[in-house]
Tab-separated table of C-alpha atoms and ligand atoms in Angstrom:
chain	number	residue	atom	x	y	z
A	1	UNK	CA	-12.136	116.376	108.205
A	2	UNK	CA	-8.676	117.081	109.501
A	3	UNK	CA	-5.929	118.168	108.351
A	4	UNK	CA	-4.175	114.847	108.080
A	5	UNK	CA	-6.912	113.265	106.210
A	6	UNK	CA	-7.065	116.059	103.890
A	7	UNK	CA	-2.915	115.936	103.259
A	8	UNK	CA	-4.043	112.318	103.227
A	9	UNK	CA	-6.529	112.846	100.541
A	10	UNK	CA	-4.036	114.929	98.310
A	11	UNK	CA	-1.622	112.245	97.868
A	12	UNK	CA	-1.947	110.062	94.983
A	13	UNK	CA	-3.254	107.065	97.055
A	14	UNK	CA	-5.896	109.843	98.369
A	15	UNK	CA	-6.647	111.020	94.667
A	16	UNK	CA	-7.239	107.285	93.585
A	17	UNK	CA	-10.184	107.400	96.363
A	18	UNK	CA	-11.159	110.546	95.656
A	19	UNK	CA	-11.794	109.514	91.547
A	20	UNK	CA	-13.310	105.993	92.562
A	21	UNK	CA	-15.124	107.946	94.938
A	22	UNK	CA	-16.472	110.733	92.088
A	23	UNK	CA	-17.417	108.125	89.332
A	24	UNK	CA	-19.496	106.232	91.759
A	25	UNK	CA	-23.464	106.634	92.288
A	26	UNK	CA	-23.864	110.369	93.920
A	27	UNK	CA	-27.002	109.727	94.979
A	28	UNK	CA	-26.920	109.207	99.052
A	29	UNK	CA	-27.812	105.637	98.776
A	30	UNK	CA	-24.948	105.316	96.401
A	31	UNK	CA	-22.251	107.123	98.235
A	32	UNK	CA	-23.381	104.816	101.573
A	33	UNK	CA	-22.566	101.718	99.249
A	34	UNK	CA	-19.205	103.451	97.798
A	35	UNK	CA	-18.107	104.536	100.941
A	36	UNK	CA	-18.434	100.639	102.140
A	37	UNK	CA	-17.242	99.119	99.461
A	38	UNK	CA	-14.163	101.624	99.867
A	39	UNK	CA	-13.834	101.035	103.886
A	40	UNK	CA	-12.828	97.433	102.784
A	41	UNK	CA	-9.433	98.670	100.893
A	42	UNK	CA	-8.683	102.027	102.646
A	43	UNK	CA	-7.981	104.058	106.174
A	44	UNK	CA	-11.691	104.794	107.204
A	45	UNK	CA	-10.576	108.603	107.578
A	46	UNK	CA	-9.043	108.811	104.152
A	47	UNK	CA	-12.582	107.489	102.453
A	48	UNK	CA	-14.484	109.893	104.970
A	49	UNK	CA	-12.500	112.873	103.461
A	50	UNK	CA	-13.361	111.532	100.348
A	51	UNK	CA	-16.423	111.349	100.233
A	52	UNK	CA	-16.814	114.739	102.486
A	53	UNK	CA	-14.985	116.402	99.249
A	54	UNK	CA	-17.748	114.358	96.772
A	55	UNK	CA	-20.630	116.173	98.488
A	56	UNK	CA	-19.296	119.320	98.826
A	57	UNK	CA	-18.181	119.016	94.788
A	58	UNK	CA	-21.946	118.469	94.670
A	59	UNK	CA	-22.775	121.544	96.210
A	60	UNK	CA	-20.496	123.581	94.813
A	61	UNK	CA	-21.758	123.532	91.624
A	62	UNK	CA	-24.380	126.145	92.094
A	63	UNK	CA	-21.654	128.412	92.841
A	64	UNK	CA	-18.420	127.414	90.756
A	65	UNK	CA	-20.007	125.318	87.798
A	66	UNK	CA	-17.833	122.748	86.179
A	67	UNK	CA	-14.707	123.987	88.484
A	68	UNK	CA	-16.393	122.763	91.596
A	69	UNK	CA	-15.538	119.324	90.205
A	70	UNK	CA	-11.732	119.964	90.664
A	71	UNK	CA	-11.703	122.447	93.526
A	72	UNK	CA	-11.429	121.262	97.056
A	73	UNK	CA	-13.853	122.748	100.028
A	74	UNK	CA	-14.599	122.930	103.810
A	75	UNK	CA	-18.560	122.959	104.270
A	76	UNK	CA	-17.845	126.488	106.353
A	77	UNK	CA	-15.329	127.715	103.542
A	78	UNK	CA	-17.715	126.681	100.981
A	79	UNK	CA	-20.992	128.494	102.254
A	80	UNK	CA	-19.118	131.847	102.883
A	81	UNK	CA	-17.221	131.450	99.428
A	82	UNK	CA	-17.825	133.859	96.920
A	83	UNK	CA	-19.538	132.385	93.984
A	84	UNK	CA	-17.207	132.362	91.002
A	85	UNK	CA	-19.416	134.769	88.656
A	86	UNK	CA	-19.118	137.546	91.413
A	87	UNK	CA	-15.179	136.787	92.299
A	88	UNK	CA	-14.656	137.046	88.500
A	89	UNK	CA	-16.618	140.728	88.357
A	90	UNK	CA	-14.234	142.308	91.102
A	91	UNK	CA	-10.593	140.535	90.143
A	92	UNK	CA	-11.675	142.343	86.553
A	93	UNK	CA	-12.226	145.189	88.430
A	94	UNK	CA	-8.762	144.816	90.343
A	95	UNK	CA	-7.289	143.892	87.191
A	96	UNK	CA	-8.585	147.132	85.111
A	97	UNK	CA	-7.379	149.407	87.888
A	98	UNK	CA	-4.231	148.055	89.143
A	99	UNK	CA	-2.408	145.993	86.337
A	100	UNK	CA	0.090	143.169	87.616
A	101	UNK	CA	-0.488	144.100	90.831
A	102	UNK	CA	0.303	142.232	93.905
A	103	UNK	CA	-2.902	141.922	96.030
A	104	UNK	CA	-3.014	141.016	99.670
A	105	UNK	CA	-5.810	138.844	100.734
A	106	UNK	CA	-6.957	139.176	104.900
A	107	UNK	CA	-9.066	135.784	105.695
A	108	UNK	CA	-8.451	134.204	102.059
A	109	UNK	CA	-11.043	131.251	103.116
A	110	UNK	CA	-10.610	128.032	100.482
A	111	UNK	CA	-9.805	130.965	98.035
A	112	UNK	CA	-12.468	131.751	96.043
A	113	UNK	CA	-11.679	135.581	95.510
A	114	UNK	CA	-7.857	134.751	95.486
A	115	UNK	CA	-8.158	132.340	92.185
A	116	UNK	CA	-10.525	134.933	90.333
A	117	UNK	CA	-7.858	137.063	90.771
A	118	UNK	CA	-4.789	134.827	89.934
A	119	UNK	CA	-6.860	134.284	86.672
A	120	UNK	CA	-7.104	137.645	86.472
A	121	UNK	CA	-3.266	137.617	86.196
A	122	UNK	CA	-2.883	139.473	89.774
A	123	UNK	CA	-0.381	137.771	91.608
A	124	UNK	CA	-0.507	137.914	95.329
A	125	UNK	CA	-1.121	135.857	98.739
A	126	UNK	CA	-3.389	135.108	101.300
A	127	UNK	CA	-3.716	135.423	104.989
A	128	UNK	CA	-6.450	132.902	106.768
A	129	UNK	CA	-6.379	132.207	110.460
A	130	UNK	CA	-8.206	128.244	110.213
A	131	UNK	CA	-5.213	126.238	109.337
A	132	UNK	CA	-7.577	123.198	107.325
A	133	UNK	CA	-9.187	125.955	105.553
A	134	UNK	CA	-5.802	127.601	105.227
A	135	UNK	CA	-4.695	124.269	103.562
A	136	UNK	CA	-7.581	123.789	101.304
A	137	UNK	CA	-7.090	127.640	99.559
A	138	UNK	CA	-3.766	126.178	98.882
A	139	UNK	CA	-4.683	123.098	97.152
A	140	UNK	CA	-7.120	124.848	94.994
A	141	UNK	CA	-4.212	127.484	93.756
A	142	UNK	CA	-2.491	124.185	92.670
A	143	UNK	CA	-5.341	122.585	91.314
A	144	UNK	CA	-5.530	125.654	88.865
A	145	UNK	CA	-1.647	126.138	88.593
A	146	UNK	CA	-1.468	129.179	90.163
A	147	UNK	CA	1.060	130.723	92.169
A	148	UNK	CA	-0.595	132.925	95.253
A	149	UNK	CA	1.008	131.642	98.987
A	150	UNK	CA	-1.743	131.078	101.687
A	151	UNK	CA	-0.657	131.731	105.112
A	152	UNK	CA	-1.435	130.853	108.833
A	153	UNK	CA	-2.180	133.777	110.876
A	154	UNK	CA	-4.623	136.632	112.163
A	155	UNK	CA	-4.927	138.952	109.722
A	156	UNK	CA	-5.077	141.739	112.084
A	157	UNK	CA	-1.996	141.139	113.011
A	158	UNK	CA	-0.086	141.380	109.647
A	159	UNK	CA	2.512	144.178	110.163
A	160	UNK	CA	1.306	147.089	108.077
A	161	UNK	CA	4.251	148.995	108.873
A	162	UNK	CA	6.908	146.455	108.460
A	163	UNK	CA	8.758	145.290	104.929
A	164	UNK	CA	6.176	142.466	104.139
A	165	UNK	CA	3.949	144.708	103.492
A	166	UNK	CA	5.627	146.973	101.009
A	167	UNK	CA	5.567	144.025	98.829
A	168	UNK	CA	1.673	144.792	98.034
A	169	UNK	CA	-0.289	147.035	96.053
A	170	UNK	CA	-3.686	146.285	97.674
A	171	UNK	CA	-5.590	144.559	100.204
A	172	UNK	CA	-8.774	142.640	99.984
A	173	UNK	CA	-10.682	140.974	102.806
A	174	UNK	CA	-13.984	139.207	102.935
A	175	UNK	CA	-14.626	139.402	106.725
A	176	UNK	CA	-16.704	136.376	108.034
A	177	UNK	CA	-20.175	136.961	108.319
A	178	UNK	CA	-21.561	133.497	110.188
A	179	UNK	CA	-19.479	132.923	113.225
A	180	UNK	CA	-20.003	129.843	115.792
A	181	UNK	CA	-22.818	132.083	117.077
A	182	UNK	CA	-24.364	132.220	113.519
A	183	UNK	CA	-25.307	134.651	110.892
A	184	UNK	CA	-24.056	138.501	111.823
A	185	UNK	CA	-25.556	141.688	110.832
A	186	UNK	CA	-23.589	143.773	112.793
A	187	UNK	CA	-20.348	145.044	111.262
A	188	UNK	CA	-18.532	145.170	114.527
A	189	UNK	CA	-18.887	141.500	114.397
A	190	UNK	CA	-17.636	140.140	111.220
A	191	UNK	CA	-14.428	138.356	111.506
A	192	UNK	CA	-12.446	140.019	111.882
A	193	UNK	CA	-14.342	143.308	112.889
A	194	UNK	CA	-14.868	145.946	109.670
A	195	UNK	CA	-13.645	148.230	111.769
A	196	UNK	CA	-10.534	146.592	111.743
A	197	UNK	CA	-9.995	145.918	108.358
A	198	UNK	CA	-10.912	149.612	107.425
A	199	UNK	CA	-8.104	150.628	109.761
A	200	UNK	CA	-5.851	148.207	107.920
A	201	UNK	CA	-7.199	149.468	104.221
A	202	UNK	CA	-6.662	153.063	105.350
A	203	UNK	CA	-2.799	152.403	105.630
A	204	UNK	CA	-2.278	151.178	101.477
A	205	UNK	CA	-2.713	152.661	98.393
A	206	UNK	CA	-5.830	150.742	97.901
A	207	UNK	CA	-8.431	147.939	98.849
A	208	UNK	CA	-11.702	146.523	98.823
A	209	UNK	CA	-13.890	144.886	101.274
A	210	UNK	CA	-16.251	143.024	100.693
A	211	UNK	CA	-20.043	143.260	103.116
A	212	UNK	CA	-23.231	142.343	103.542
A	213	UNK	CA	-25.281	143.648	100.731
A	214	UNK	CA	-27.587	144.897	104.169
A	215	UNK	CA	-24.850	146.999	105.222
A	216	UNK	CA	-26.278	150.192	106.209
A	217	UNK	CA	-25.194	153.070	103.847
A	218	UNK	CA	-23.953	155.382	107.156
A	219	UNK	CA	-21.391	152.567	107.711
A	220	UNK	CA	-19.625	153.215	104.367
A	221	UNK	CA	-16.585	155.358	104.700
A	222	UNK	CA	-17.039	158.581	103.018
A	223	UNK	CA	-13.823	158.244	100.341
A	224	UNK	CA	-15.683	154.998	99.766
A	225	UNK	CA	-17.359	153.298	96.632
A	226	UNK	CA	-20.343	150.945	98.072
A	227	UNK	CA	-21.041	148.355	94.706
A	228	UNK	CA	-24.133	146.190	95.322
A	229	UNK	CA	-23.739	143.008	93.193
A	230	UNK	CA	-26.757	141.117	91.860
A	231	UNK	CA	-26.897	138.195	90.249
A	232	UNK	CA	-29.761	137.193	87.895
A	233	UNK	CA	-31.941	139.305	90.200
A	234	UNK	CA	-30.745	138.085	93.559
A	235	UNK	CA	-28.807	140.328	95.517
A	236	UNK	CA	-25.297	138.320	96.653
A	237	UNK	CA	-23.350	140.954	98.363
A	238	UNK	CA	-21.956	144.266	98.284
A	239	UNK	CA	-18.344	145.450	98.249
A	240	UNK	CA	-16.456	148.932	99.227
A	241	UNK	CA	-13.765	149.884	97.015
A	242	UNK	CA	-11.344	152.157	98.590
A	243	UNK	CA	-8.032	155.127	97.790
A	244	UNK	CA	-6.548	153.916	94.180
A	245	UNK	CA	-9.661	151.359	93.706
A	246	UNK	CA	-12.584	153.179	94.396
A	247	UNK	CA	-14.302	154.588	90.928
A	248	UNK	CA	-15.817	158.313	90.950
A	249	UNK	CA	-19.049	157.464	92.257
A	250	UNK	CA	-20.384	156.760	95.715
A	251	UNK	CA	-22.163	154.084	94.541
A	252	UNK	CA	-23.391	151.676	91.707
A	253	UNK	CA	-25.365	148.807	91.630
A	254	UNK	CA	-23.692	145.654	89.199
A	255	UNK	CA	-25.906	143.472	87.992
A	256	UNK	CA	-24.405	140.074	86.531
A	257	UNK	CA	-27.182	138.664	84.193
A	258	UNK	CA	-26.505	135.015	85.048
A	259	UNK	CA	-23.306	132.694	86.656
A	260	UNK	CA	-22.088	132.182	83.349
A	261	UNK	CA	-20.729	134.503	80.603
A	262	UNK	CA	-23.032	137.334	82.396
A	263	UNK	CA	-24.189	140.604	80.730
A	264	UNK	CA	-22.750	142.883	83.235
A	265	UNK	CA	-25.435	146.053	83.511
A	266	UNK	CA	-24.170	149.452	86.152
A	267	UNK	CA	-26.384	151.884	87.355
A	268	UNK	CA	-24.483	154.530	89.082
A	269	UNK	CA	-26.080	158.266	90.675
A	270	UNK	CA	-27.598	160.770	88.189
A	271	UNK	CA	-27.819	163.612	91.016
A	272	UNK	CA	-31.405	163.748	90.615
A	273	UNK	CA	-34.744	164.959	92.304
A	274	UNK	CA	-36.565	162.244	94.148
A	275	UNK	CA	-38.811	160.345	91.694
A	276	UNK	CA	-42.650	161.703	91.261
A	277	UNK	CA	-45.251	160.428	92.743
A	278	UNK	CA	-48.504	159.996	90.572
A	279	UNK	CA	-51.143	157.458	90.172
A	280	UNK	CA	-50.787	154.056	88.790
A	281	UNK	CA	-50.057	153.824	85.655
A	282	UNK	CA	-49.876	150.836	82.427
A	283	UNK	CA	-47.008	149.066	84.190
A	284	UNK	CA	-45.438	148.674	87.210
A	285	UNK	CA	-41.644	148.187	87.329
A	286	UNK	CA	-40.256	146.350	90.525
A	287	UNK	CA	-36.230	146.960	90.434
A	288	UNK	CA	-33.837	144.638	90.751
A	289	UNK	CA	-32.682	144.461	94.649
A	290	UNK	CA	-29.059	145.997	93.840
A	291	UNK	CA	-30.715	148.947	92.761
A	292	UNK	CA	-32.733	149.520	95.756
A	293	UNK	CA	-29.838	149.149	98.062
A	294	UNK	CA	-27.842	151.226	96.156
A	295	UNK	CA	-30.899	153.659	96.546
A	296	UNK	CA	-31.125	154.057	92.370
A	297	UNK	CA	-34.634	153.822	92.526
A	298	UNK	CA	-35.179	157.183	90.901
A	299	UNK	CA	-32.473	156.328	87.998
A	300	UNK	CA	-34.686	153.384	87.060
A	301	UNK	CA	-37.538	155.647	87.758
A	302	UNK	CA	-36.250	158.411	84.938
A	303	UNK	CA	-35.072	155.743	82.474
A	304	UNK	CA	-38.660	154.037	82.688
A	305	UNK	CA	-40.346	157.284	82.162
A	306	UNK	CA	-41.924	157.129	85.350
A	307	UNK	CA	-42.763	157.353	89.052
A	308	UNK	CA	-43.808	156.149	92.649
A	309	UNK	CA	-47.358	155.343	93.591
A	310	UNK	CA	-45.901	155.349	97.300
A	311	UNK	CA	-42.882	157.938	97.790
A	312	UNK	CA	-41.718	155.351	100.816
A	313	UNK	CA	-42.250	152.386	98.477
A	314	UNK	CA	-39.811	151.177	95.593
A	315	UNK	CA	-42.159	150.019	93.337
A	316	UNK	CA	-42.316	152.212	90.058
A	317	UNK	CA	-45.176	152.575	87.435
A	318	UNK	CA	-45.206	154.142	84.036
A	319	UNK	CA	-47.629	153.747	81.118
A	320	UNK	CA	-44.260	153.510	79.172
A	321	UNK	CA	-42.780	150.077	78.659
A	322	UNK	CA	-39.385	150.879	78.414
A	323	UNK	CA	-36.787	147.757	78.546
A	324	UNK	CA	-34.121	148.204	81.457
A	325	UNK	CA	-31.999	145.364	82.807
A	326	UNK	CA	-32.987	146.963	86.448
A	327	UNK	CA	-36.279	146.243	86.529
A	328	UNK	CA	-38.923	143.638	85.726
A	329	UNK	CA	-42.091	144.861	84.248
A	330	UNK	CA	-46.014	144.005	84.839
A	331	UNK	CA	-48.454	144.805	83.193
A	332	UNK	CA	-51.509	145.932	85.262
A	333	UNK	CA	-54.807	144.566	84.866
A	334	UNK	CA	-56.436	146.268	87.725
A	335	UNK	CA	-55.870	148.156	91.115
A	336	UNK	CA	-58.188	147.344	94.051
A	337	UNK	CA	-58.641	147.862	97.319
A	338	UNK	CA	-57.120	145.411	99.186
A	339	UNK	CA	-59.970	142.844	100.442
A	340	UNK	CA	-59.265	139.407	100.626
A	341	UNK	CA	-62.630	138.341	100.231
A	342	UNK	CA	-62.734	140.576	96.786
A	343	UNK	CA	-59.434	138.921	95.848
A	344	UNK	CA	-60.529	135.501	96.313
A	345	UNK	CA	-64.197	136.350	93.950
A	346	UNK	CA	-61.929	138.174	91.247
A	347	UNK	CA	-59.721	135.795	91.082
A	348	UNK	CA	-62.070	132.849	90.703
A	349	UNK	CA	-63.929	134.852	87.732
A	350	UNK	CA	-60.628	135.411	86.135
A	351	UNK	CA	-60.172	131.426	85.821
A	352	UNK	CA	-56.614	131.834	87.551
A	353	UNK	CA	-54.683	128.656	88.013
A	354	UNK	CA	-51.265	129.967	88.868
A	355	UNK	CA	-50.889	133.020	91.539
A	356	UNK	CA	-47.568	134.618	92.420
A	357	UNK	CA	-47.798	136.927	95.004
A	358	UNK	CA	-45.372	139.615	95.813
A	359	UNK	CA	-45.496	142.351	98.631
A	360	UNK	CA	-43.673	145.599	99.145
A	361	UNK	CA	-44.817	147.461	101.972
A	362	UNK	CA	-47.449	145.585	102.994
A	363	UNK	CA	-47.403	143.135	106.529
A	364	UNK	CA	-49.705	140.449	104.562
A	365	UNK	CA	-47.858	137.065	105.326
A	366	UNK	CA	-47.866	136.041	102.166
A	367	UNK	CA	-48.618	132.291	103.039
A	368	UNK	CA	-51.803	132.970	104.492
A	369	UNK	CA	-52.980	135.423	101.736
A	370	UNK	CA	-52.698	132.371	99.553
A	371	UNK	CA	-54.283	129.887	101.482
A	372	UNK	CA	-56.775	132.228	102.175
A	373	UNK	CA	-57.333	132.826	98.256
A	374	UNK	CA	-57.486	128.908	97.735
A	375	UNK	CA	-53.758	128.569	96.677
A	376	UNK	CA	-52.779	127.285	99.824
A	377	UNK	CA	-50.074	124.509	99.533
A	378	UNK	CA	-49.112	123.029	96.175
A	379	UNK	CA	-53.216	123.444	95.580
A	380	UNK	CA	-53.143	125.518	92.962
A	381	UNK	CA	-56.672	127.420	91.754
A	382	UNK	CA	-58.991	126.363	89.405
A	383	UNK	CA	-58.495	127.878	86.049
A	384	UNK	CA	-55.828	127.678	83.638
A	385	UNK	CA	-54.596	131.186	83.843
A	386	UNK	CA	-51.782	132.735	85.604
A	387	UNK	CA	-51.549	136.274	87.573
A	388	UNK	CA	-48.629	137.914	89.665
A	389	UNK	CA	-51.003	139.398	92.579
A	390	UNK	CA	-48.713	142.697	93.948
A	391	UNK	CA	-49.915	143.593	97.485
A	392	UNK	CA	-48.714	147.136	98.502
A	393	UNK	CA	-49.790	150.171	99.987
A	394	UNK	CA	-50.211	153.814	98.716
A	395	UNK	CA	-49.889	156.079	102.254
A	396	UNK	CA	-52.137	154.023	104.656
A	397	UNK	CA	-54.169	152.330	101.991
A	398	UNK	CA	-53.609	148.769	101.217
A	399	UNK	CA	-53.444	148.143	97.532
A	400	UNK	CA	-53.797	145.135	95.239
A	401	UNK	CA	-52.370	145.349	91.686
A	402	UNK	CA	-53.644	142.128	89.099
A	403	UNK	CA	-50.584	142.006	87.122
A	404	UNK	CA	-48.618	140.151	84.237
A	405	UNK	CA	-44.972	139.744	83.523
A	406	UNK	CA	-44.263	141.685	80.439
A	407	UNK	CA	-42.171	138.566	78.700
A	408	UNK	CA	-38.406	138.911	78.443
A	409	UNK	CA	-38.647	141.509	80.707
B	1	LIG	C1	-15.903	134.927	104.263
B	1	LIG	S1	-14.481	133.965	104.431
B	1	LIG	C2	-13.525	134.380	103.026
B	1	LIG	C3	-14.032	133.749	101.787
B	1	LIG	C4	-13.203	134.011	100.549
B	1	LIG	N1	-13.318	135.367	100.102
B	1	LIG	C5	-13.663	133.101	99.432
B	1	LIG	O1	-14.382	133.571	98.542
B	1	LIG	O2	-13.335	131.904	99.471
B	1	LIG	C6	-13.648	134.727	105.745
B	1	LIG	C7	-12.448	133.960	106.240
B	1	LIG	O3	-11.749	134.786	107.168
B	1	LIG	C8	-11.146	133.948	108.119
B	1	LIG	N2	-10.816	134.790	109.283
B	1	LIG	C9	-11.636	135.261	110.258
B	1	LIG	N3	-10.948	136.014	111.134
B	1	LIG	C10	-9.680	136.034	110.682
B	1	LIG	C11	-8.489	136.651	111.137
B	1	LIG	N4	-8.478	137.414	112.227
B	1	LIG	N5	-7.369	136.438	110.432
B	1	LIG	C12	-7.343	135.657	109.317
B	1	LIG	N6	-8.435	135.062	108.839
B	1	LIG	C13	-9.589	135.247	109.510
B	1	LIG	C14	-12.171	132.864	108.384
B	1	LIG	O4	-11.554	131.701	108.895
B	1	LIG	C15	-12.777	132.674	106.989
B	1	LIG	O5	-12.166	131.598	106.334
């Protein structure tokens, strides 16, 4: 898609296509036929934008819900957008901290962030150097009758000394993390470079940036806040809140219960000893991913009552069920040896039908463990029951824990 055919595609000959387009079959079979059918009335390039912007509505829905219907994507701007429940957590963030202020966005992408924070009621504008991208964060501030100006440019060259600048409270940037070379770990390499951006950050009152929730914790500035974000247990990213934004911690794990209307649960540093380590106990708690970046293990550890069967190893046990949004609970049957050939008899006499197997620790490939154990596949075993298998270690020894999720937990 270019940017003609996108203009194209806004105008109200474009929006007819797009809405025959939308109420046609979405299967792939039936967008082939609509896109035919189409061809026979319209410019080619106008129904191939069309039905580009059909798929991606498609896909978008795992991220924006119901909005994805009305927003408009690239497929690049779309997997590096932030998904709506997480853009909503930090413009309420902005929002609580810096009231009606004017927020300056460095690589805005189709604008994900920069709506969650015009419904936030922070005005402000963005700065993205792909002009079609640049384009499409426009057209979704329209869609949602919002008023935040996206420009062309290279964010690191926005004059931080010069007037335009004076007009903003704060800066956000979400750096690109999957460049034409793909997926990038390294900080140096986002787009643009952290480094960068933290210069840039350094020079207003306040910011945030977000990272990859793998960032390592040496790379976060010391006057920093590091926030790990989960959502409904998988870990989506983390963000550093910096000067006028940052809280009075170091760092905090968020964890948004779900995408929509989320429970929002914060775990921040108790100053306390490492955890204990003691034997296994009634339950084991694995905690939710956030919390082990954030290393909060031993919060969860103190507010389940209990300790580490591997001081190296975040997996906590208690014989204290104790309810905690930061970790799920098991309940353990038994604690072997690890032996596959054991496995495979206990689990046969225990009628299991449905295995889960987790790992922490351990270099088991977790495929072959199951094949091996006659769960290779879809094959599932024999019986009718169903066991979450943990495979871990305590110092050298290899460990298997028989477990049960404790329900609702
Ligand atoms: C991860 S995306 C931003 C996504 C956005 N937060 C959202 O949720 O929709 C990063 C964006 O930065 C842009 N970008 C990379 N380098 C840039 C630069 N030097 N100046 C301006 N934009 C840049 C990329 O084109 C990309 O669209």
């Amino acid at each position: 898609m270019d940017i003609a055919s996108f203009r194209a595609l806004l105008a109200p000959s474009g929006q007819a296509v797009l809405s025959e387009a939308s109420a046609a079959d979405l299967s792939e079979d039936g967008l082939l036929g609509t896109a035919t059918r189409l061809r026979e009335r319209h410019d080619p390039a106008l129904v191939a934008a069309a039905l580009t912007q059909v798929r991606l509505r498609e896909r978008a829905r795992a991220k924006f819900g119901a909005d994805a219907g009305r927003m408009y994507f690239t497929q690049a701007g779309l997997e590096q957008a932030t998904r709506a429940s997480v853009a909503a957590h930090r413009a309420r963030r902005f929002a609580a901290r810096l009231d009606g202020a004017r927020v300056l966005e460095l690589g805005c992408g189709i604008g994900a962030d920069l709506l969650a924070r015009g419904r936030a009621g922070l005005a402000g504008e963005g700065v993205e150097l792909d002009p079609l991208t640049a384009e499409v964060a426009r057209a979704n501030v329209a869609v949602f009758g919002l008023d935040a100006p996206v420009r062309v440019g290279d964010a690191t060259k926005v004059s931080l000394d010069g007037a335009a600048l004076d007009e903003f409270d704060a800066l956000f940037a979400d750096p690109g993390r999957r460049t034409a070379r793909g997926r990038v770990f390294d900080p140096r390499s986002y787009e643009p470079p952290l480094d960068a951006v933290l210069d840039m950050a350094a020079k207003v009152p306040a910011a945030c940036v977000k990272v990859a929730p793998g960032i390592p914790h040496e790379a976060v500035p010391d006057s920093a806040e590091a926030e790990w974000i989960s959502v409904h247990g998988d870990v989506k990213e983390a963000a550093l809140w910096l000067g006028g934004l940052a809280g009075d911690v170091e760092r905090r794990a968020t964890l948004l219960s779900s995408d929509i209307d989320p429970e929002v649960s914060t775990l921040t540093p108790q100053g306390l000893d490492d955890p204990d380590v003691r034997a296994w106990g009634r339950y084991l708690y694995e905690p939710d991913g956030a919390v082990i970046r954030a290393h909060l293990v031993g919060e969860v550890a103190q507010l389940v009552d209990g300790g580490l069967a591997d001081s190296h190893i975040a997996y906590i046990t208690s014989d204290r069920l104790r309810p905690t949004p930061f970790a799920t609970a098991y309940e353990v049957e038994d604690v072997m040896p690890f032996s596959v050939k054991r496995l495979r008899a206990e689990l046969r006499r225990r009628g299991i039908g449905v295995l889960t197997v987790k790992k922490r620790g351990s270099a088991v490939d977790v495929d072959r463990l199951r094949r091996d154990l006659g769960f290779g596949g879809r094959k599932a075993g024999r019986g009718a029951q169903e066991l979450t298998l943990v495979v871990t270690r305590v110092g050298r020894d290899p460990v298997a824990l028989l477990t049960r999720p404790v329900p609702g937990r």
